[in-house]
Coordinates of C-alpha atoms in Angstrom, one line a residue:
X82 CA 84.0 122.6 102.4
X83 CA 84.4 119.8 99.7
X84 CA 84.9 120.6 96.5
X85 CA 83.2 118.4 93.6
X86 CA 85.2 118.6 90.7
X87 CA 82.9 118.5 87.6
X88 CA 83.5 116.0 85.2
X89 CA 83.9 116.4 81.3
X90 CA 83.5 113.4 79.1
X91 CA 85.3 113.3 75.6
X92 CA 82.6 112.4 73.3
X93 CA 80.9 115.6 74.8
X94 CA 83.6 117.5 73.6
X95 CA 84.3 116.2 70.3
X96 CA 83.0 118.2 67.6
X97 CA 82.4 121.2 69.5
X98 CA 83.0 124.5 68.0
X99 CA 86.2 126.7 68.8
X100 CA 86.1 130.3 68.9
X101 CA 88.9 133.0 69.1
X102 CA 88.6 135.7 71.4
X103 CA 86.2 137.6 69.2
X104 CA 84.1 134.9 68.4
X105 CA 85.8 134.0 65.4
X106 CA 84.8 130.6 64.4
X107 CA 87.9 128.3 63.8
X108 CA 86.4 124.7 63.4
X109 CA 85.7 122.2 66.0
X110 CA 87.2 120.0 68.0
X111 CA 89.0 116.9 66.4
X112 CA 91.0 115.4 69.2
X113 CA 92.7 116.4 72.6
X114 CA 96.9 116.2 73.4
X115 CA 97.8 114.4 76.5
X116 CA 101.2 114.1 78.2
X117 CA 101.8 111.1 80.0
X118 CA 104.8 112.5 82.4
X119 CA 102.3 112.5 85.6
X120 CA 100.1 109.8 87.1
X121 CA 97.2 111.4 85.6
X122 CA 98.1 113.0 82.3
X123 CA 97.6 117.1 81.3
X124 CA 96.1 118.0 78.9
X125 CA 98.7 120.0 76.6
X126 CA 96.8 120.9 73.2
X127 CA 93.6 121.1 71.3
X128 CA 93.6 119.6 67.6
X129 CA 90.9 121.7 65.7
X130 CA 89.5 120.9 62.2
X131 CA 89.1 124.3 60.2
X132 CA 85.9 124.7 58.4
X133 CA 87.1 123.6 54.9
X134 CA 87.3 119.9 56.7
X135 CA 90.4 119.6 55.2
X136 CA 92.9 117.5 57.8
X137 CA 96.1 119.3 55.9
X138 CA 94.9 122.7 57.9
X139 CA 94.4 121.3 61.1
X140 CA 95.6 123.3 63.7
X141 CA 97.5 122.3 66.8
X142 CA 96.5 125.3 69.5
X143 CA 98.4 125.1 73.1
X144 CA 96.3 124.6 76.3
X145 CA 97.4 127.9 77.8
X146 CA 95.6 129.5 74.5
X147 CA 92.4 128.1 75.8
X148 CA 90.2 129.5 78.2
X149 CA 88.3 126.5 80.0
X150 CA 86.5 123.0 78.6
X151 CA 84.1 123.7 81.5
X152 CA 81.6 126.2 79.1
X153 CA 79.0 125.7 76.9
X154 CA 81.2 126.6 74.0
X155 CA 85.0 126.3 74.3
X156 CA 87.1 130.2 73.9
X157 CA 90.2 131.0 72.8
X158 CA 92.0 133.8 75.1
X159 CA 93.9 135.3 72.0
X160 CA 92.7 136.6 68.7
X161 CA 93.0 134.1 65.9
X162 CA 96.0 135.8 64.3
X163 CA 97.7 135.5 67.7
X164 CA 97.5 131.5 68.1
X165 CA 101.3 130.4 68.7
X166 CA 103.0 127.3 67.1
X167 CA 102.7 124.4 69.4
X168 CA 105.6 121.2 69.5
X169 CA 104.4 118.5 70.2
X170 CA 106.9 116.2 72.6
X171 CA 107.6 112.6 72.2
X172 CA 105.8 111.9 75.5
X173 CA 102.3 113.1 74.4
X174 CA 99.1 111.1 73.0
X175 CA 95.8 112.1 71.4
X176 CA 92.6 111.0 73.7
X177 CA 90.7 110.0 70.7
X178 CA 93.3 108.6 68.1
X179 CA 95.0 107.0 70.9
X180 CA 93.2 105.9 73.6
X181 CA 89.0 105.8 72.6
X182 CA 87.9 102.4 71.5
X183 CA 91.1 100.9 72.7
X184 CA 92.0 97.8 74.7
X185 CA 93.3 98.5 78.3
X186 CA 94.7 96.7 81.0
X187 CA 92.1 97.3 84.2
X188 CA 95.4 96.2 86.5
X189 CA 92.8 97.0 89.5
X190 CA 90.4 94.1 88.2
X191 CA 92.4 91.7 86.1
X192 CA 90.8 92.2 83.1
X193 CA 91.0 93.5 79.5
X194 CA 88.4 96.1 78.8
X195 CA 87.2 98.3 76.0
X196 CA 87.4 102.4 76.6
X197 CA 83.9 103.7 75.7
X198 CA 84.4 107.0 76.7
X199 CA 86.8 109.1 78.6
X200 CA 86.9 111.2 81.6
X201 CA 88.6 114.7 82.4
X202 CA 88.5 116.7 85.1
X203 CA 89.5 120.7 85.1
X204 CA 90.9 122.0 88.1
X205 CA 91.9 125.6 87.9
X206 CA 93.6 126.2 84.7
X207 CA 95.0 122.3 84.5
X208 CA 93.0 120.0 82.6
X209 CA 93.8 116.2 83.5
X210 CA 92.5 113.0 82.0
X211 CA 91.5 111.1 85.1
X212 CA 89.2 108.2 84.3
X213 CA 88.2 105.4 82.0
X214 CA 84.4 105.1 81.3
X215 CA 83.8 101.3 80.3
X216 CA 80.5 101.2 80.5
X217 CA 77.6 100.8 78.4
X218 CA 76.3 104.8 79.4
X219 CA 79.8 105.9 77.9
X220 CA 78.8 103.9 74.6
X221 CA 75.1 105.4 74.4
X222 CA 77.0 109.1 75.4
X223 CA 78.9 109.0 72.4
X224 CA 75.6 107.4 70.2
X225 CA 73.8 110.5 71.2
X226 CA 71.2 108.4 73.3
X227 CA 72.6 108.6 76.5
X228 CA 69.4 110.9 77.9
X229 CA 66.2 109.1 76.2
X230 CA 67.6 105.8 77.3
X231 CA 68.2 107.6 81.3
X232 CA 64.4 108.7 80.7
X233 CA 63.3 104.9 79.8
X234 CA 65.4 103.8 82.8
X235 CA 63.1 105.6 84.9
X236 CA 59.7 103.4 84.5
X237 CA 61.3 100.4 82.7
X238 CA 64.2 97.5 84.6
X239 CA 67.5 99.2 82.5
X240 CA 70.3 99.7 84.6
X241 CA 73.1 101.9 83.6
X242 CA 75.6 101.7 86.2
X243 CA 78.6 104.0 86.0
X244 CA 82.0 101.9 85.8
X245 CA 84.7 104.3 85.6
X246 CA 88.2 103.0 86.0
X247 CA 90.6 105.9 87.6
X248 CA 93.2 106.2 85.2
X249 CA 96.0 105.0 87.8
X250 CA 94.4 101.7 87.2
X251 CA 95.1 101.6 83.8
X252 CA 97.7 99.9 81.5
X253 CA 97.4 100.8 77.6
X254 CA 98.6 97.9 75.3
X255 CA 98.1 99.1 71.9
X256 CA 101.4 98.9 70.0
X257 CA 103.3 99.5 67.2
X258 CA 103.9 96.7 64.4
X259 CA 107.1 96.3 62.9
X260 CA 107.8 99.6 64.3
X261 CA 109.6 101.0 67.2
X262 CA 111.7 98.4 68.6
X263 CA 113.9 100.4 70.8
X264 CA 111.3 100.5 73.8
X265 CA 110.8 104.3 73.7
X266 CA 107.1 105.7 73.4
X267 CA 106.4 106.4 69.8
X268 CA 105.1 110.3 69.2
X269 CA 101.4 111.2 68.7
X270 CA 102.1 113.7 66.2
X271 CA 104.6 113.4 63.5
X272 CA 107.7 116.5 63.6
X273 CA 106.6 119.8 64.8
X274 CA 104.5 121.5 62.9
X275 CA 101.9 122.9 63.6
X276 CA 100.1 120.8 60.8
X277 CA 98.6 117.1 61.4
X278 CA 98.1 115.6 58.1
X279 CA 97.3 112.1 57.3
X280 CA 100.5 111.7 55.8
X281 CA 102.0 112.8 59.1
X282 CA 100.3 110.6 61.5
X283 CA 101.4 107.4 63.3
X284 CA 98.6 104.8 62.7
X285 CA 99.4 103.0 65.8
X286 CA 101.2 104.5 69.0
X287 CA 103.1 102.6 71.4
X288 CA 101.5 103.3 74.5
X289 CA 105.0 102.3 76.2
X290 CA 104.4 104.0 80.4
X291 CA 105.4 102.4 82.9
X292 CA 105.1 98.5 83.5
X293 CA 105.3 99.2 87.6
X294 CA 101.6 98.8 87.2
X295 CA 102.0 95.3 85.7
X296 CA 104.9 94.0 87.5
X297 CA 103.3 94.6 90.9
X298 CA 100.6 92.1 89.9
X299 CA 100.7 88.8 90.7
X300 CA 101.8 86.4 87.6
X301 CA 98.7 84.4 87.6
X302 CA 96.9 87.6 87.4
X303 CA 98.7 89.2 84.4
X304 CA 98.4 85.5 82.6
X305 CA 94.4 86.4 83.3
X306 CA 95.2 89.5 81.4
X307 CA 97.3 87.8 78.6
X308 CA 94.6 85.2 77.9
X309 CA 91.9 88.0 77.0
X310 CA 94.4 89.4 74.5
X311 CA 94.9 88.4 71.1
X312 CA 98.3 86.7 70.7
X313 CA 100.1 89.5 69.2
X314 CA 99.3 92.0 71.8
X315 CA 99.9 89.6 74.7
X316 CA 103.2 88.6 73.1
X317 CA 104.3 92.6 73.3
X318 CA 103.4 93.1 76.8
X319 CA 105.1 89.6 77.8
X320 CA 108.6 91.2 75.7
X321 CA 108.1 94.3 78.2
X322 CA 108.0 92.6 81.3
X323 CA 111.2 91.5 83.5
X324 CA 112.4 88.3 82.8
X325 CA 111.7 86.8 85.8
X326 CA 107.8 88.0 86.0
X327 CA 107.8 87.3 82.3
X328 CA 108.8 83.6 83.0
X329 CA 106.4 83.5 86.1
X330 CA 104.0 84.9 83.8
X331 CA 104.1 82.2 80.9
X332 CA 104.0 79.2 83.4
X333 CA 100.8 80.5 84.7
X334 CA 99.2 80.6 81.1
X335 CA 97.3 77.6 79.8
X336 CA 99.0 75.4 77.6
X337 CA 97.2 75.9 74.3
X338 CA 98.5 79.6 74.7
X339 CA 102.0 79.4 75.9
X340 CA 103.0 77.8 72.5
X341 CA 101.6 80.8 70.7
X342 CA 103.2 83.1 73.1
X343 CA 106.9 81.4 72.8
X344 CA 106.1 82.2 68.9
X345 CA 105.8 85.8 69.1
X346 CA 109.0 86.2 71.3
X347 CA 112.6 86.8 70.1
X348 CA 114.1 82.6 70.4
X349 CA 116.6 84.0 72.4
X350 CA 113.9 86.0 74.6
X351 CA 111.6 82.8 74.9
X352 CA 115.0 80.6 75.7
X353 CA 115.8 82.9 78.5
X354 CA 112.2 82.7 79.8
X355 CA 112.3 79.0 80.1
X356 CA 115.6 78.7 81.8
X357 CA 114.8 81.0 84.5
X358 CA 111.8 78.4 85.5
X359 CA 112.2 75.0 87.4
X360 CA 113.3 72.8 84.9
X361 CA 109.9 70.5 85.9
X362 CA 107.8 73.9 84.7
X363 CA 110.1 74.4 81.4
X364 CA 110.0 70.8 80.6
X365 CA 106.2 71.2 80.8
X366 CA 105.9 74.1 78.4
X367 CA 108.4 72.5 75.8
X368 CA 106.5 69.1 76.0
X369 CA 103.6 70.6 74.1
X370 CA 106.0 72.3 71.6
X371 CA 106.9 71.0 68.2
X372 CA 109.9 68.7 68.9
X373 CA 111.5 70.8 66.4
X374 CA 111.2 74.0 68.0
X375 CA 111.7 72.4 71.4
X376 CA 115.3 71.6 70.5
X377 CA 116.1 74.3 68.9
X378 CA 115.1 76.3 72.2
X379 CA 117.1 74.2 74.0
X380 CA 120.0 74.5 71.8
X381 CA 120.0 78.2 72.8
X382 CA 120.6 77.2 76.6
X383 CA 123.8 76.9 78.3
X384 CA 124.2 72.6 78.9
X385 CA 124.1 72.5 82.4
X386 CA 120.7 74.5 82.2
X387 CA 119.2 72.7 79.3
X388 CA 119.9 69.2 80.8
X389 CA 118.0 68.6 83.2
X390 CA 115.2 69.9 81.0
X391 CA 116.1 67.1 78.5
X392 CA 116.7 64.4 81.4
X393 CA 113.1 65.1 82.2
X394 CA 111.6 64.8 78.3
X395 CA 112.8 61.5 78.4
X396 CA 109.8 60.4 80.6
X397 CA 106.0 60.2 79.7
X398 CA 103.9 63.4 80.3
X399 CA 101.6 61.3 82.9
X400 CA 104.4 59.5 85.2
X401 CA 106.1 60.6 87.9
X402 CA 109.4 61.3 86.1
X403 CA 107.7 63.4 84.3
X404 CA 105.7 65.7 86.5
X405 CA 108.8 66.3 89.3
X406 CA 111.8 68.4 89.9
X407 CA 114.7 66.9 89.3
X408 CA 116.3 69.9 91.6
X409 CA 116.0 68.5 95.2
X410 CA 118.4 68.2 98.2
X411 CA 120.6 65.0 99.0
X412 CA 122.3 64.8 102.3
X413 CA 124.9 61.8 102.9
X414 CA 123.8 59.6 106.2
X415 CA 128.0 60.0 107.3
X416 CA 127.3 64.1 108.1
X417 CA 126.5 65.4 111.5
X418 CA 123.1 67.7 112.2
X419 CA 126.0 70.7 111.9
X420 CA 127.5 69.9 108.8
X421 CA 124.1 69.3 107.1
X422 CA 122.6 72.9 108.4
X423 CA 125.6 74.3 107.4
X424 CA 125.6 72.6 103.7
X425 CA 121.4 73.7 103.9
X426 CA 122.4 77.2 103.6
X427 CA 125.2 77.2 101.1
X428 CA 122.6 74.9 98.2
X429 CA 119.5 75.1 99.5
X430 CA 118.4 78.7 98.4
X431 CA 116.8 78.0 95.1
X432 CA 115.2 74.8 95.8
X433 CA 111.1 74.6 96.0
X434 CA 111.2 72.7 99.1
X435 CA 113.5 71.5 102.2
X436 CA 110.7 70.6 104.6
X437 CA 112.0 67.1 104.0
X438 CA 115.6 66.6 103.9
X439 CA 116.1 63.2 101.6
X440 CA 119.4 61.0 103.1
X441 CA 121.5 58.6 100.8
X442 CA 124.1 56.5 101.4
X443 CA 128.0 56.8 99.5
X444 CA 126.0 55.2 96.3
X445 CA 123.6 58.0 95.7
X446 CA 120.8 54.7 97.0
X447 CA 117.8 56.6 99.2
X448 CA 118.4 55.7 102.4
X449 CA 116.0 58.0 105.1
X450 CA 114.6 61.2 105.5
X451 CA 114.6 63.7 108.3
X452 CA 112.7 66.4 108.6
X453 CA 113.5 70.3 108.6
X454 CA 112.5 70.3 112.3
X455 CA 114.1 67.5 113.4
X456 CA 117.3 68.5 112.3
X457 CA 117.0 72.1 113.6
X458 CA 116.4 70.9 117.4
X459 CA 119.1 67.4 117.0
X460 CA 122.3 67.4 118.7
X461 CA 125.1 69.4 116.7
X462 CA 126.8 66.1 116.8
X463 CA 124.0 63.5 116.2
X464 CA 124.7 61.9 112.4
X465 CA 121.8 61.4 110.1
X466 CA 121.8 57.8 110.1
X467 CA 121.2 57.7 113.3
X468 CA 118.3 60.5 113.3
X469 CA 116.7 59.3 109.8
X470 CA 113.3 58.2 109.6
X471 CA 114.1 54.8 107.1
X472 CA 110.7 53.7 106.5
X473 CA 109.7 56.7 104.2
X474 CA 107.5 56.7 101.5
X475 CA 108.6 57.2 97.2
X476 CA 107.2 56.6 94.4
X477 CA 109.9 55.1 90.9
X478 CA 109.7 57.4 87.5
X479 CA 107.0 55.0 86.1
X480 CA 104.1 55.3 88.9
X481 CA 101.3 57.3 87.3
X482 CA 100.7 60.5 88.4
X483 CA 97.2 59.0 89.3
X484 CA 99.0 57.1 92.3
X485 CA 101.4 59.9 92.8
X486 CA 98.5 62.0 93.8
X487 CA 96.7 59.7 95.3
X488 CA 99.6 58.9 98.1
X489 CA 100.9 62.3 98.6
X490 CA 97.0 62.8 99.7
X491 CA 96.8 59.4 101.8
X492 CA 99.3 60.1 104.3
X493 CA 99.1 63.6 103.8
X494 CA 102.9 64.8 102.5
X495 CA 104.0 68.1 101.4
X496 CA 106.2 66.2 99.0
X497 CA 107.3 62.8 97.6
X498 CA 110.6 61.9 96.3
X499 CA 111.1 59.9 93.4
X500 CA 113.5 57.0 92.7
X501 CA 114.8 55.1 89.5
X502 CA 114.9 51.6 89.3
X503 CA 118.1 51.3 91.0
X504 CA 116.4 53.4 94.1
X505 CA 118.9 56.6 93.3
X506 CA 116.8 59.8 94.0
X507 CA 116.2 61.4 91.1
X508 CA 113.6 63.8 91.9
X509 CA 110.8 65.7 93.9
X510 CA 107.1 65.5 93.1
X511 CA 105.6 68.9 95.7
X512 CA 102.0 68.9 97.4
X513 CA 101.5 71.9 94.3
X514 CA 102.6 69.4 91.2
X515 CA 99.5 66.9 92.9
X516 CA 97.1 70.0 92.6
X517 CA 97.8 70.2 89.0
X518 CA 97.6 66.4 88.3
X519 CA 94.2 66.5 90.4
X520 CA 92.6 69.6 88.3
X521 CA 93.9 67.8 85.1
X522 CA 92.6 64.4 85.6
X523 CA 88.7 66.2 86.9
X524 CA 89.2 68.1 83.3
X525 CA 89.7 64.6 81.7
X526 CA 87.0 62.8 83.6
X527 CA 84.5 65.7 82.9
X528 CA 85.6 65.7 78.9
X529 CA 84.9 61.7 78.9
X530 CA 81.0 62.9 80.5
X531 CA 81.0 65.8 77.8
X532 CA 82.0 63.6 75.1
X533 CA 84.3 66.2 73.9
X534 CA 87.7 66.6 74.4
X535 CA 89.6 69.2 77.2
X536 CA 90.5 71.6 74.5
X537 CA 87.0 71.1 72.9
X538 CA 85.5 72.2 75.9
X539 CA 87.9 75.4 76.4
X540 CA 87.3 76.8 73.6
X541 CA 83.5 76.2 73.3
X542 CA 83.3 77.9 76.4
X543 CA 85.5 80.9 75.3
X544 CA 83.4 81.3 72.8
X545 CA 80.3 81.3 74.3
X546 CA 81.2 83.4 76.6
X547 CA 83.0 85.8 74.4
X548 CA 80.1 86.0 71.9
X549 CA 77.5 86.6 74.4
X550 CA 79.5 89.1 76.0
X551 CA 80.0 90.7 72.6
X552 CA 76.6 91.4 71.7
X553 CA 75.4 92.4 75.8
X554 CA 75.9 95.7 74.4
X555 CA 74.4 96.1 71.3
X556 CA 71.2 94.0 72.5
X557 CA 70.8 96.3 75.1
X558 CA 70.9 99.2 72.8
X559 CA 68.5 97.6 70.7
X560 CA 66.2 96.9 73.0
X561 CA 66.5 100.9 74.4
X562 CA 65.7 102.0 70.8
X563 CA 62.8 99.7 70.6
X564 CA 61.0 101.5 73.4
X565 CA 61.7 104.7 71.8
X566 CA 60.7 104.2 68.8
X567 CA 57.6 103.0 70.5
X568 CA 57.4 105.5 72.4
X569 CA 57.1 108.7 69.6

């Protein structure tokens, strides 16, 4: 037989009366204790209000005190005078302080949402917190109008879909400002007394679990998440990441943003983040910086690290030189198929690509290429200048990345290299740098239509977007009240 576990929602709880085990009225309910130790957190306290509604005399009563959330009214199981001091631990949270009309991190659906409600579930004598309710019911729960609108929804086109988000899926982001620095979760109550006062309370708690949930995602799906936050948050959750998902993570995020991101990081932080990327991607980022604040990030880099970043500066944003990777693999024409495989596995593991393998004579000049394949099934003994392709196609630091694209595409190339005027190879332009280009450029061409620039055109449709989506809510609660009224 399946058992249904019946659901309790917050705002339904809030404000209820509490009685002792003789029916002694103590106040109502001001907020619910959490503990975030297990995937789904316990509930640990009650925070009543006495009747005076003086937040000095709040009492903090321990969940075994209670008797269930499940009844109409909620029970003590001890007499008033019997209530027992209660601790609160570092690790615990309160539901409606904490959590209600917060941002959270839907890691299940990329996206950034609002908590509207919240969802527990008792099972025996363990209450747990086990859902999210994002939707526009939770809002019109806590309004009082949930049922009148369900009765309208009955004879007129209102849906009120249920989007719950199990709490497993969910990443808080709230933090602390100028406070905790140290990385540890900040406590929801202040000491241990059985007293909450104003004075005592933290006015925003690091919600600090664990970023497992966040580092399983892929990159360009937390810089989805980062772009819906405002700068200061999305700067925080960027400083928790590792540093390698945290550098994935900024080269994913559109430019306009990654400046303001670098800003809210630690310089040494935001140096670390761009040496771990290609130098091509870290040039990139630092192109769009301040040249003052370019340097002085690169002035925090170890030289052989900052280098090629610079080397690559040096060339316009739209050429060649200034869209490859300057980290590509040379092979002299004098080496046999055996000593270049075994030379591929000692320099080869942190390069982009090595489909092509790019031969050069004893002047650094680009002489050939041979393919990965080709040199796998050679002879042991065969040299490369004898198994070299020499008619191969490159492009010099000054072609436009227009032409770049457009002969990567024409004989159909995972990757081109690039030459300086003396034909030394200097670089590698990848099948993924032409992608880029070709989005940019259709950005460009559609801004020309528009008559608007790119950045013109992202942020007018952020905003439109965002301000439409800001009102869905409140329209449709308009429009619900509108028929009620109508209806009395």
């Amino acid at each position: 037989m399946k058992v249904v576990m019946p659901m309790i929602f917050l705002s339904t709880l809030l404000r209820q009366s509490i009685y002792d085990i003789e029916g002694r009225r103590l106040g109502v309910l001001r907020d619910i204790s959490v503990s975030l130790n297990e995937t789904f957190p316990v509930v640990t306290a009650l925070v009543v209000r006495s009747p005076l509604g003086n937040s000095q005399n709040d009492m903090i009563i321990p969940w075994y005190q209670v008797n269930s959330l499940e009844e109409p009214q909620i029970h003590l199981v001890v007499k008033q005078p019997q209530i027992a001091s209660y601790t609160p631990q570092s690790d615990e949270l309160l539901l409606k302080r904490d959590i209600l009309d917060k941002q959270i991190v839907d890691t299940q659906g990329f996206r950034v949402v609002k908590v509207n409600d919240l969802k527990l579930a008792q099972i025996k004598k363990t209450v747990r917190l086990v859902g999210v309710d994002i939707s526009l019911s939770g809002l019109l729960r806590r309004l009082g109008v949930l049922t009148p609108v369900e009765t309208l929804s009955r004879v007129l086109p209102i849906q009120l879909n249920d989007r719950t988000i199990t709490w497993n899926y969910v990443e808080p982001i709230q933090v602390v400002r100028g406070g905790a620095t140290t990385g540890q979760l900040v406590p929801a109550f202040a000491g241990a007394s059985a007293s909450l006062g104003v004075s005592g309370v933290v006015p925003k708690v690091q919600l600090n679990v664990s970023q497992s949930k966040l580092a399983d995602l892929h990159p360009a799906d937390i810089a989805d998440i980062l772009e819906q936050l405002d700068v200061e948050d999305a700067g925080a959750m960027l400083e928790r990441l590792d540093t390698e998902t945290a550098a994935d993570t900024l080269n994913e995020v559109e430019p306009m943003r990654q400046y303001e991101l670098l800003s809210e990081l630690d310089p040494e932080r935001a140096s670390d983040l761009l040496e771990v990327l290609p130098p091509d991607d870290a040039a990139d980022i630092l192109a769009d910086l301040p040249a003052e604040e370019a340097e002085r990030l690169l002035n925090l880099m170890p030289t052989n690290e900052s280098q090629p970043i610079r080397d690559l500066l040096r060339y316009g944003e739209e050429t060649a030189g200034g869209i490859m990777t300057p980290e590509v693999l040379s092979l002299s024409q004098e080496l046999t198929v055996e000593e270049a495989l075994v030379y591929l596995r000692q320099h080869s593991a942190h390069l982009e690509m090595i489909y092509y393998l790019y031969v050069v004579d004893s002047d650094k000049h680009l002489v050939g290429v041979v393919s990965l394949r080709e040199l796998v099934v050679a002879e042991p003994t065969t040299r490369l200048q004898d198994l070299m392709d020499r008619d191969l196609i490159k492009v010099t630091t000054d072609t436009d990345q227009e032409e770049v694209a457009r002969v990567i595409s024409k004989y159909d190339l995972l990757g081109v290299p690039v030459v300086d005027s003396e034909n030394h190879l200097v670089g590698l332009i990848t099948v993924d740098d032409v992608i880029d280009v070709l989005h940019e450029e259709q950005a460009e061409d559609f801004s020309e239509m528009a008559g608007a620039t790119v950045e013109e055109l992202e942020e007018e449709e952020h905003f439109s977007w965002h301000a439409a989506l800001s009102r869905v809510t409140w329209l449709t609660v308009n429009v619900a009240a509108g028929f009620a009224v109508a209806f009395v």
